């Protein structure tokens, strides 16, 4: 599969947990799909039949999330917008022309590949009657047992290499969208500057400048604080309240100060 699928499903740090909060529905959808694509790459690379079962279930989830009629056009507009923004840096002595050309070339490649696709992401899979039968049965708890889907049960007994080849072929229809989202989200994240902050008594608020629109907030907090952020935000204000597990199933507000790092990306 494409290079984007090889990225880690989750960024793990020994001492820090990073959270992300989207400010609009478009970025929310992008993040959900990115999460699903990374999970898919992780599962396909494994060999166990159960992992490949959940890889297929992840493909069905991707089809659901990517089913929005306007998603493709939104991604294409964002790719073009980023390309125009980068072109504005031409002639800037502080910017490497080689790096600029490389980034614009990647955007052009993603735009062309996605634009050439017809229909929604994964639409070609809907023409596979066998896969759609599995998808329908998968919506029923326990609905993919061998007595319900003997053909699927037999497929799970194929060699890992054979199953992986099938999964990679089916997932190939998602590649243009996946690569486009990877580069768009990477550029969005790079657009922010991290700042250190302190949640006094476990609470933090920050007004946002009206002259600029932010699309994503990234928050990093040390694991030693055992503090879980509850984030809310709008185009004018972001608010963070930290919670902590009192018991396994009950969260309570943190009352001590919590240092963290916040990045606003726009």
Short mmCIF file of C-alpha atoms in Angstrom, two decimals:
data_model
loop_
_atom_site.label_atom_id
_atom_site.label_comp_id
_atom_site.label_asym_id
_atom_site.label_seq_id
_atom_site.Cartn_x
_atom_site.Cartn_y
_atom_site.Cartn_z
CA UNK A 1 0.00 0.00 0.00
CA UNK A 2 0.98 3.66 -0.24
CA UNK A 3 3.47 5.23 2.13
CA UNK A 4 0.74 6.91 4.12
CA UNK A 5 -0.60 3.56 5.25
CA UNK A 6 2.76 2.78 6.86
CA UNK A 7 2.50 5.60 9.39
CA UNK A 8 1.91 4.64 13.03
CA UNK A 9 -1.71 4.24 14.05
CA UNK A 10 -1.07 6.32 17.17
CA UNK A 11 1.79 8.59 18.11
CA UNK A 12 3.11 7.32 21.45
CA UNK A 13 5.45 9.19 23.75
CA UNK A 14 6.89 7.92 27.02
CA UNK A 15 5.94 10.99 29.03
CA UNK A 16 3.49 13.00 26.92
CA UNK A 17 0.00 12.42 25.53
CA UNK A 18 -1.11 14.52 22.57
CA UNK A 19 -4.77 15.37 21.95
CA UNK A 20 -6.30 17.06 18.92
CA UNK A 21 -9.52 19.05 18.71
CA UNK A 22 -11.04 20.08 15.33
CA UNK A 23 -12.86 23.40 15.11
CA UNK A 24 -15.12 22.41 12.19
CA UNK A 25 -16.85 19.39 10.73
CA UNK A 26 -14.54 19.19 7.70
CA UNK A 27 -11.41 18.72 9.83
CA UNK A 28 -13.35 16.37 12.12
CA UNK A 29 -14.04 14.14 9.10
CA UNK A 30 -10.40 14.36 7.96
CA UNK A 31 -9.15 13.25 11.38
CA UNK A 32 -11.59 10.35 11.55
CA UNK A 33 -10.51 9.11 8.14
CA UNK A 34 -6.83 9.52 8.99
CA UNK A 35 -7.37 7.42 12.11
CA UNK A 36 -9.12 4.73 10.10
CA UNK A 37 -6.46 4.70 7.35
CA UNK A 38 -3.69 4.28 9.93
CA UNK A 39 -5.60 1.47 11.63
CA UNK A 40 -6.10 -0.19 8.26
CA UNK A 41 -2.39 -0.07 7.48
CA UNK A 42 -1.53 -1.57 10.85
CA UNK A 43 -4.01 -4.44 10.50
CA UNK A 44 -3.22 -5.33 6.88
CA UNK A 45 0.48 -5.65 7.70
CA UNK A 46 -0.25 -8.40 10.23
CA UNK A 47 -0.79 -12.06 9.37
CA UNK A 48 -3.54 -13.33 11.67
CA UNK A 49 -6.93 -13.95 10.07
CA UNK A 50 -8.63 -12.03 12.87
CA UNK A 51 -6.52 -8.95 12.12
CA UNK A 52 -7.48 -9.20 8.46
CA UNK A 53 -11.13 -9.52 9.46
CA UNK A 54 -10.91 -6.23 11.34
CA UNK A 55 -8.99 -4.69 8.43
CA UNK A 56 -11.99 -5.44 6.23
CA UNK A 57 -14.37 -4.04 8.87
CA UNK A 58 -12.20 -0.88 8.89
CA UNK A 59 -12.63 -0.56 5.13
CA UNK A 60 -16.38 -0.64 5.62
CA UNK A 61 -16.05 2.12 8.25
CA UNK A 62 -14.00 4.20 5.81
CA UNK A 63 -16.73 3.81 3.20
CA UNK A 64 -19.28 5.10 5.72
CA UNK A 65 -17.24 8.13 6.77
CA UNK A 66 -16.14 8.94 3.21
CA UNK A 67 -19.69 8.63 1.91
CA UNK A 68 -20.35 12.37 2.11
CA UNK A 69 -21.14 13.67 -1.37
CA UNK A 70 -19.08 16.84 -0.90
CA UNK A 71 -15.98 15.26 0.64
CA UNK A 72 -14.01 14.85 -2.58
CA UNK A 73 -14.67 18.43 -3.69
CA UNK A 74 -13.66 19.76 -0.26
CA UNK A 75 -10.37 17.85 -0.35
CA UNK A 76 -9.64 19.06 -3.89
CA UNK A 77 -10.33 22.67 -2.86
CA UNK A 78 -8.01 22.31 0.13
CA UNK A 79 -5.24 20.87 -2.04
CA UNK A 80 -5.57 23.77 -4.47
CA UNK A 81 -5.68 26.28 -1.62
CA UNK A 82 -2.47 24.90 -0.13
CA UNK A 83 -0.80 24.96 -3.54
CA UNK A 84 -1.68 28.63 -4.03
CA UNK A 85 -0.41 29.44 -0.54
CA UNK A 86 2.94 27.77 -1.28
CA UNK A 87 3.25 29.52 -4.63
CA UNK A 88 3.09 32.77 -2.70
CA UNK A 89 6.46 31.94 -1.15
CA UNK A 90 8.27 31.85 -4.50
CA UNK A 91 11.15 34.27 -4.57
CA UNK A 92 11.43 34.35 -0.78
CA UNK A 93 15.16 33.99 0.02
CA UNK A 94 14.33 32.26 3.32
CA UNK A 95 12.50 29.45 1.50
CA UNK A 96 14.28 26.67 -0.40
CA UNK A 97 12.99 26.54 -3.97
CA UNK A 98 13.80 22.83 -4.10
CA UNK A 99 11.72 22.11 -0.98
CA UNK A 100 8.95 24.35 -2.30
CA UNK A 101 8.85 22.56 -5.66
CA UNK A 102 8.79 19.19 -3.89
CA UNK A 103 5.84 20.17 -1.70
CA UNK A 104 3.90 21.66 -4.63
CA UNK A 105 4.66 18.54 -6.68
CA UNK A 106 3.18 16.34 -3.95
CA UNK A 107 0.05 18.49 -3.85
CA UNK A 108 -0.27 18.33 -7.64
CA UNK A 109 0.14 14.55 -7.57
CA UNK A 110 -2.54 14.14 -4.92
CA UNK A 111 -4.89 16.49 -6.77
CA UNK A 112 -4.50 14.63 -10.08
CA UNK A 113 -4.93 11.17 -8.55
CA UNK A 114 -8.02 12.14 -6.56
CA UNK A 115 -9.55 14.16 -9.39
CA UNK A 116 -9.23 11.21 -11.78
CA UNK A 117 -11.23 8.96 -9.46
CA UNK A 118 -14.90 8.64 -10.30
CA UNK A 119 -17.48 8.64 -7.53
CA UNK A 120 -16.87 8.40 -3.81
CA UNK A 121 -13.91 6.72 -2.15
CA UNK A 122 -14.36 2.94 -2.25
CA UNK A 123 -17.31 3.14 -4.63
CA UNK A 124 -15.83 0.38 -6.77
CA UNK A 125 -16.10 -1.95 -3.77
CA UNK A 126 -19.87 -1.57 -3.80
CA UNK A 127 -19.85 -3.44 -7.11
CA UNK A 128 -18.32 -6.48 -5.38
CA UNK A 129 -21.39 -8.48 -4.35
CA UNK A 130 -19.35 -10.78 -2.09
CA UNK A 131 -17.89 -7.86 -0.11
CA UNK A 132 -21.26 -6.15 0.17
CA UNK A 133 -22.79 -9.35 1.55
CA UNK A 134 -20.10 -9.39 4.25
CA UNK A 135 -20.71 -5.68 4.94
CA UNK A 136 -24.43 -6.30 5.41
CA UNK A 137 -23.85 -9.25 7.74
CA UNK A 138 -21.20 -7.33 9.69
CA UNK A 139 -23.87 -4.88 10.87
CA UNK A 140 -25.45 -7.79 12.80
CA UNK A 141 -23.69 -8.71 16.08
CA UNK A 142 -21.88 -11.98 15.40
CA UNK A 143 -23.24 -11.96 11.86
CA UNK A 144 -20.04 -13.08 10.14
CA UNK A 145 -19.86 -16.59 11.65
CA UNK A 146 -18.98 -19.51 9.40
CA UNK A 147 -22.58 -20.77 9.24
CA UNK A 148 -23.72 -17.34 8.00
CA UNK A 149 -20.85 -16.70 5.57
CA UNK A 150 -19.06 -19.97 4.70
CA UNK A 151 -17.31 -18.33 1.75
CA UNK A 152 -15.88 -15.62 3.98
CA UNK A 153 -14.87 -18.25 6.54
CA UNK A 154 -12.99 -20.11 3.81
CA UNK A 155 -11.27 -16.85 2.73
CA UNK A 156 -9.99 -16.40 6.28
CA UNK A 157 -8.26 -19.78 5.93
CA UNK A 158 -6.29 -18.65 2.88
CA UNK A 159 -2.60 -17.90 3.39
CA UNK A 160 -1.73 -14.54 5.02
CA UNK A 161 -0.03 -13.43 1.79
CA UNK A 162 -3.14 -14.21 -0.25
CA UNK A 163 -5.44 -12.38 2.15
CA UNK A 164 -3.07 -9.41 2.30
CA UNK A 165 -2.97 -9.19 -1.50
CA UNK A 166 -6.78 -9.05 -1.58
CA UNK A 167 -6.92 -6.41 1.14
CA UNK A 168 -4.28 -4.26 -0.55
CA UNK A 169 -6.15 -4.48 -3.85
CA UNK A 170 -9.42 -3.44 -2.23
CA UNK A 171 -7.76 -0.70 -0.18
CA UNK A 172 -6.09 0.69 -3.29
CA UNK A 173 -9.25 2.58 -4.16
CA UNK A 174 -8.78 4.63 -0.97
CA UNK A 175 -5.14 5.55 -1.68
CA UNK A 176 -5.70 8.92 -3.45
CA UNK A 177 -7.94 10.14 -0.64
CA UNK A 178 -5.62 8.80 2.08
CA UNK A 179 -2.51 10.43 0.63
CA UNK A 180 -4.37 13.72 0.14
CA UNK A 181 -5.53 13.77 3.76
CA UNK A 182 -2.07 12.87 5.07
CA UNK A 183 -0.43 15.82 3.32
CA UNK A 184 -3.24 18.27 4.15
CA UNK A 185 -3.23 17.39 7.85
CA UNK A 186 0.57 17.42 7.99
CA UNK A 187 0.61 20.94 6.52
CA UNK A 188 -2.13 22.07 8.87
CA UNK A 189 -0.25 20.76 11.91
CA UNK A 190 2.98 22.39 10.73
CA UNK A 191 1.20 25.74 10.47
CA UNK A 192 0.87 26.04 14.26
CA UNK A 193 3.38 27.21 16.86
CA UNK A 194 3.44 25.44 20.21
CA UNK A 195 3.06 27.56 23.35
CA UNK A 196 3.42 26.57 26.98
CA UNK A 197 0.40 27.23 29.20
CA UNK A 198 -0.93 26.46 32.68
CA UNK A 199 -4.48 25.47 33.54
CA UNK A 200 -4.99 27.24 36.88
CA UNK A 201 -7.00 24.97 39.11
CA UNK A 202 -7.42 22.64 36.16
CA UNK A 203 -9.13 25.25 33.93
CA UNK A 204 -7.88 27.23 30.93
CA UNK A 205 -9.48 29.70 28.53
CA UNK A 206 -8.02 31.68 25.65
CA UNK A 207 -9.60 34.22 23.34
CA UNK A 208 -8.83 33.75 19.66
CA UNK A 209 -7.99 36.63 17.32
CA UNK A 210 -10.93 37.48 15.07
CA UNK A 211 -8.62 38.25 12.15
CA UNK A 212 -7.52 34.63 11.83
CA UNK A 213 -9.40 31.36 11.46
CA UNK A 214 -8.07 28.28 13.23
CA UNK A 215 -9.03 24.75 12.17
CA UNK A 216 -7.30 22.55 14.74
CA UNK A 217 -6.03 22.70 18.30
CA UNK A 218 -3.28 20.37 19.51
CA UNK A 219 -2.71 19.85 23.20
CA UNK A 220 0.17 17.99 24.87
CA UNK A 221 0.10 17.10 28.55
CA UNK A 222 2.53 15.06 30.64
CA UNK A 223 1.31 11.64 31.67
CA UNK A 224 2.51 12.25 35.22
CA UNK A 225 -0.35 14.71 35.73
CA UNK A 226 -2.96 12.02 35.02
CA UNK A 227 -5.08 14.84 33.57
CA UNK A 228 -7.58 14.27 30.76
CA UNK A 229 -8.61 17.39 28.80
CA UNK A 230 -12.25 18.17 28.12
CA UNK A 231 -12.03 20.62 25.23
CA UNK A 232 -14.59 22.98 23.75
CA UNK A 233 -14.03 25.75 21.28
CA UNK A 234 -15.38 28.15 18.69
CA UNK A 235 -13.86 30.71 16.34
CA UNK A 236 -13.66 33.17 19.26
CA UNK A 237 -12.70 31.12 22.30
CA UNK A 238 -11.12 27.85 23.38
CA UNK A 239 -11.73 26.31 26.77
CA UNK A 240 -10.03 23.36 28.45
CA UNK A 241 -11.08 21.67 31.66
CA UNK A 242 -8.91 18.88 32.99
CA UNK A 243 -10.45 15.78 34.57
CA UNK A 244 -8.96 12.87 36.46
CA UNK A 245 -10.10 9.31 37.16
CA UNK A 246 -11.45 9.08 40.70
CA UNK A 247 -12.46 5.49 40.05
CA UNK A 248 -12.22 3.34 36.95
CA UNK A 249 -15.56 4.65 35.67
CA UNK A 250 -15.83 8.10 37.25
CA UNK A 251 -14.03 11.31 36.25
CA UNK A 252 -13.74 14.31 38.57
CA UNK A 253 -12.41 17.83 37.88
CA UNK A 254 -8.72 18.46 38.54
CA UNK A 255 -8.25 21.19 41.16
CA UNK A 256 -4.47 21.65 40.99
CA UNK A 257 -2.55 23.55 38.31
CA UNK A 258 -1.75 21.59 35.17
CA UNK A 259 1.08 22.69 32.84
CA UNK A 260 0.58 21.76 29.18
CA UNK A 261 1.44 22.78 25.65
CA UNK A 262 -1.10 24.20 23.20
CA UNK A 263 -0.81 24.64 19.44
CA UNK A 264 -3.40 26.48 17.35
CA UNK A 265 -3.29 25.54 13.66
CA UNK A 266 -4.91 27.56 10.92
#
